[in-house]
Amino acid sequence: MPQYVSREDYYAAAVGILSAGGFRDLTMTALHRRLKVSSGSFYNWFRSWPDFVQQFLGHWTDYTEQIASRAAVPQDALQRLDLLRELARTVPHDAEAAIRAWGTVDPVVAAAQRAVDQRRLAVIEAAVGEVALPAADVTELAELCLSVVIGSQLMHKPVDVDALDRHLAGVIDLVRVRAGIPLPRRPRP
């Protein structure tokens, strides 16, 4: 058995369980089995199961903030959108699909999921909004972009990140077209 299991190890184990089996498989027992620890280890980090859920959801929210911070670096809005597209490849999409399903039966999870979606939408809107577009187009294109991610999560298990990447590139091309910016030349497949 491992000598030391961190709070982050619990979060990673939860993501693995959610990705593999869905939210109904995420239990304290499943965490202990995955981490090969006793229940005492759990209580070193969390007061109860609801406390774990709250902290895990906070960790998921923090992950979204990390993506937002990384995406804020490029000065050019289109480069920022491309970076967001690349960062979308790193998201644990299957776990997020499970979190979305979990939110249908748990209001705490649903509130966290809505907050994450709102934050992501704001980040996308900020990048799209810096391209010369009418406000209605900004909202529409940002919502389309987030819908592509959510739709991919809900339609495919496992999520095909290459297809998701192509779809997001298509949305970014649509932003360019709506703004009157020429599309980049890409080699034909």
Protein backbone atom coordinates (compact mmCIF):
# COMPACT_ATOMS: atom_id res chain seq x y z
CA MET A 1 0.00 0.00 0.00
CA PRO A 2 1.19 3.54 -0.69
CA GLN A 3 2.51 5.39 2.33
CA TYR A 4 1.10 8.74 1.33
CA VAL A 5 -1.92 9.70 -0.73
CA SER A 6 -2.53 13.39 -1.38
CA ARG A 7 -5.75 15.31 -1.86
CA GLU A 8 -4.79 15.62 -5.54
CA ASP A 9 -4.45 11.83 -5.73
CA TYR A 10 -8.08 11.59 -4.63
CA TYR A 11 -9.12 14.08 -7.31
CA ALA A 12 -7.20 12.19 -10.00
CA ALA A 13 -8.75 8.92 -8.85
CA ALA A 14 -12.20 10.50 -9.00
CA VAL A 15 -11.55 11.68 -12.56
CA GLY A 16 -10.44 8.17 -13.49
CA ILE A 17 -13.52 6.58 -11.97
CA LEU A 18 -15.85 9.13 -13.57
CA SER A 19 -14.16 8.63 -16.95
CA ALA A 20 -14.33 4.85 -16.81
CA GLY A 21 -17.72 4.19 -15.26
CA GLY A 22 -19.68 7.37 -14.66
CA PHE A 23 -20.84 9.15 -11.56
CA ARG A 24 -22.69 6.20 -10.05
CA ASP A 25 -19.35 4.38 -9.77
CA LEU A 26 -17.77 7.23 -7.82
CA THR A 27 -17.93 6.10 -4.21
CA MET A 28 -15.64 6.25 -1.23
CA THR A 29 -15.04 2.50 -1.58
CA ALA A 30 -14.12 2.89 -5.26
CA LEU A 31 -11.65 5.65 -4.36
CA HIS A 32 -10.04 3.45 -1.69
CA ARG A 33 -9.75 0.53 -4.09
CA ARG A 34 -8.26 2.66 -6.85
CA LEU A 35 -5.75 4.28 -4.51
CA LYS A 36 -5.15 1.07 -2.51
CA VAL A 37 -5.69 2.84 0.82
CA SER A 38 -7.94 2.46 3.83
CA SER A 39 -10.81 4.80 4.69
CA GLY A 40 -8.61 6.51 7.27
CA SER A 41 -6.63 8.12 4.47
CA PHE A 42 -9.81 9.71 3.11
CA TYR A 43 -10.56 11.34 6.46
CA ASN A 44 -7.09 12.89 6.56
CA TRP A 45 -8.26 15.16 3.74
CA PHE A 46 -12.06 15.28 3.85
CA ARG A 47 -14.56 15.54 6.69
CA SER A 48 -17.26 13.58 4.88
CA TRP A 49 -18.46 12.48 1.46
CA PRO A 50 -20.28 15.80 0.84
CA ASP A 51 -17.06 17.63 1.80
CA PHE A 52 -15.13 15.53 -0.72
CA VAL A 53 -17.71 16.27 -3.43
CA GLN A 54 -17.55 20.00 -2.68
CA GLN A 55 -13.75 20.04 -2.75
CA PHE A 56 -13.61 17.89 -5.89
CA LEU A 57 -15.99 20.29 -7.65
CA GLY A 58 -13.82 23.17 -6.47
CA HIS A 59 -10.81 21.41 -7.97
CA TRP A 60 -12.70 21.09 -11.28
CA THR A 61 -13.56 24.80 -11.14
CA ASP A 62 -9.90 25.62 -10.43
CA TYR A 63 -8.91 23.60 -13.52
CA THR A 64 -11.17 25.84 -15.59
CA GLU A 65 -9.48 28.90 -14.07
CA GLN A 66 -6.07 27.48 -14.98
CA ILE A 67 -7.19 27.10 -18.59
CA ALA A 68 -8.55 30.67 -18.55
CA SER A 69 -5.24 32.00 -17.21
CA ARG A 70 -3.20 30.15 -19.81
CA ALA A 71 -5.51 31.31 -22.60
CA ALA A 72 -5.21 34.95 -21.53
CA VAL A 73 -1.51 35.07 -22.46
CA PRO A 74 -1.63 35.61 -26.24
CA GLN A 75 -2.38 39.21 -27.18
CA ASP A 76 -4.06 38.29 -30.46
CA ALA A 77 -7.69 37.14 -30.10
CA LEU A 78 -7.41 34.51 -32.84
CA GLN A 79 -4.24 33.11 -31.27
CA ARG A 80 -6.12 32.97 -27.96
CA LEU A 81 -8.97 31.05 -29.63
CA ASP A 82 -6.45 28.64 -31.17
CA LEU A 83 -4.85 28.15 -27.76
CA LEU A 84 -8.27 27.48 -26.21
CA ARG A 85 -8.83 24.89 -28.95
CA GLU A 86 -5.51 23.24 -28.11
CA LEU A 87 -6.26 23.34 -24.38
CA ALA A 88 -9.63 21.69 -25.03
CA ARG A 89 -7.66 18.57 -25.96
CA THR A 90 -6.36 18.34 -22.38
CA VAL A 91 -9.75 18.37 -20.64
CA PRO A 92 -10.88 15.03 -19.14
CA HIS A 93 -13.98 15.01 -21.35
CA ASP A 94 -15.32 11.62 -20.30
CA ALA A 95 -15.17 12.68 -16.65
CA GLU A 96 -16.91 15.93 -17.53
CA ALA A 97 -19.67 14.02 -19.32
CA ALA A 98 -20.13 12.03 -16.12
CA ILE A 99 -20.23 15.24 -14.08
CA ARG A 100 -22.96 16.56 -16.41
CA ALA A 101 -24.97 13.36 -15.85
CA TRP A 102 -24.33 13.60 -12.10
CA GLY A 103 -25.69 17.14 -12.14
CA THR A 104 -29.07 15.82 -13.28
CA VAL A 105 -29.54 14.17 -9.88
CA ASP A 106 -27.48 16.36 -7.54
CA PRO A 107 -28.20 20.10 -7.30
CA VAL A 108 -24.75 20.86 -5.83
CA VAL A 109 -23.06 19.24 -8.82
CA ALA A 110 -25.51 20.95 -11.20
CA ALA A 111 -24.65 24.37 -9.73
CA ALA A 112 -20.91 23.71 -10.11
CA GLN A 113 -21.38 22.51 -13.68
CA ARG A 114 -23.39 25.63 -14.57
CA ALA A 115 -20.72 27.86 -12.99
CA VAL A 116 -17.96 26.12 -14.97
CA ASP A 117 -19.94 26.47 -18.20
CA GLN A 118 -20.62 30.16 -17.50
CA ARG A 119 -16.94 30.79 -16.81
CA ARG A 120 -15.87 28.98 -19.96
CA LEU A 121 -18.43 30.88 -21.99
CA ALA A 122 -17.11 34.17 -20.58
CA VAL A 123 -13.53 33.23 -21.55
CA ILE A 124 -14.59 32.31 -25.07
CA GLU A 125 -16.75 35.44 -25.40
CA ALA A 126 -13.83 37.61 -24.30
CA ALA A 127 -11.60 36.16 -27.03
CA VAL A 128 -14.28 36.25 -29.74
CA GLY A 129 -15.28 39.75 -28.61
CA GLU A 130 -11.84 41.10 -29.46
CA VAL A 131 -12.39 40.18 -33.10
CA ALA A 132 -14.30 42.93 -34.91
CA LEU A 133 -17.80 41.42 -34.67
CA PRO A 134 -21.24 42.65 -33.63
CA ALA A 135 -22.17 41.73 -30.04
CA ALA A 136 -24.89 39.31 -31.19
CA ASP A 137 -22.32 37.42 -33.28
CA VAL A 138 -19.92 37.27 -30.34
CA THR A 139 -22.51 35.60 -28.11
CA GLU A 140 -23.72 33.26 -30.84
CA LEU A 141 -20.22 32.11 -31.82
CA ALA A 142 -19.06 31.70 -28.22
CA GLU A 143 -22.14 29.60 -27.43
CA LEU A 144 -21.54 27.54 -30.58
CA CYS A 145 -17.96 26.91 -29.52
CA LEU A 146 -18.95 25.74 -26.03
CA SER A 147 -21.81 23.69 -27.49
CA VAL A 148 -19.33 21.83 -29.69
CA VAL A 149 -17.35 20.82 -26.59
CA ILE A 150 -20.42 19.81 -24.59
CA GLY A 151 -21.93 17.98 -27.55
CA SER A 152 -18.73 16.02 -28.10
CA GLN A 153 -18.70 15.05 -24.44
CA LEU A 154 -22.26 13.81 -24.55
CA MET A 155 -22.18 12.11 -27.96
CA HIS A 156 -18.98 10.08 -27.83
CA LYS A 157 -17.41 7.83 -25.22
CA PRO A 158 -14.54 8.10 -25.28
CA VAL A 159 -14.48 11.61 -26.67
CA ASP A 160 -12.69 11.78 -30.01
CA VAL A 161 -10.38 14.72 -29.29
CA ASP A 162 -9.18 14.84 -32.90
CA ALA A 163 -12.76 15.29 -34.14
CA LEU A 164 -13.39 17.83 -31.38
CA ASP A 165 -10.28 19.72 -32.48
CA ARG A 166 -11.48 19.78 -36.10
CA HIS A 167 -14.94 21.01 -35.06
CA LEU A 168 -13.47 23.77 -32.90
CA ALA A 169 -11.15 24.79 -35.76
CA GLY A 170 -14.28 25.07 -37.90
CA VAL A 171 -15.90 27.39 -35.36
CA ILE A 172 -12.76 29.53 -35.31
CA ASP A 173 -12.90 29.65 -39.12
CA LEU A 174 -16.50 30.82 -38.82
CA VAL A 175 -15.33 33.62 -36.49
CA ARG A 176 -12.79 34.63 -39.16
CA VAL A 177 -15.40 34.56 -41.92
CA ARG A 178 -17.90 36.61 -39.92
CA ALA A 179 -15.16 39.16 -39.18
CA GLY A 180 -14.02 39.28 -42.82
CA ILE A 181 -10.60 37.82 -41.99
CA PRO A 182 -9.15 35.50 -44.65
CA LEU A 183 -8.95 31.85 -43.70
CA PRO A 184 -5.44 30.48 -43.23
CA ARG A 185 -4.14 28.17 -45.92
CA ARG A 186 -4.09 24.63 -44.66
CA PRO A 187 -2.77 21.56 -46.39
CA ARG A 188 -5.48 19.28 -47.72
CA PRO A 189 -5.84 15.96 -45.92
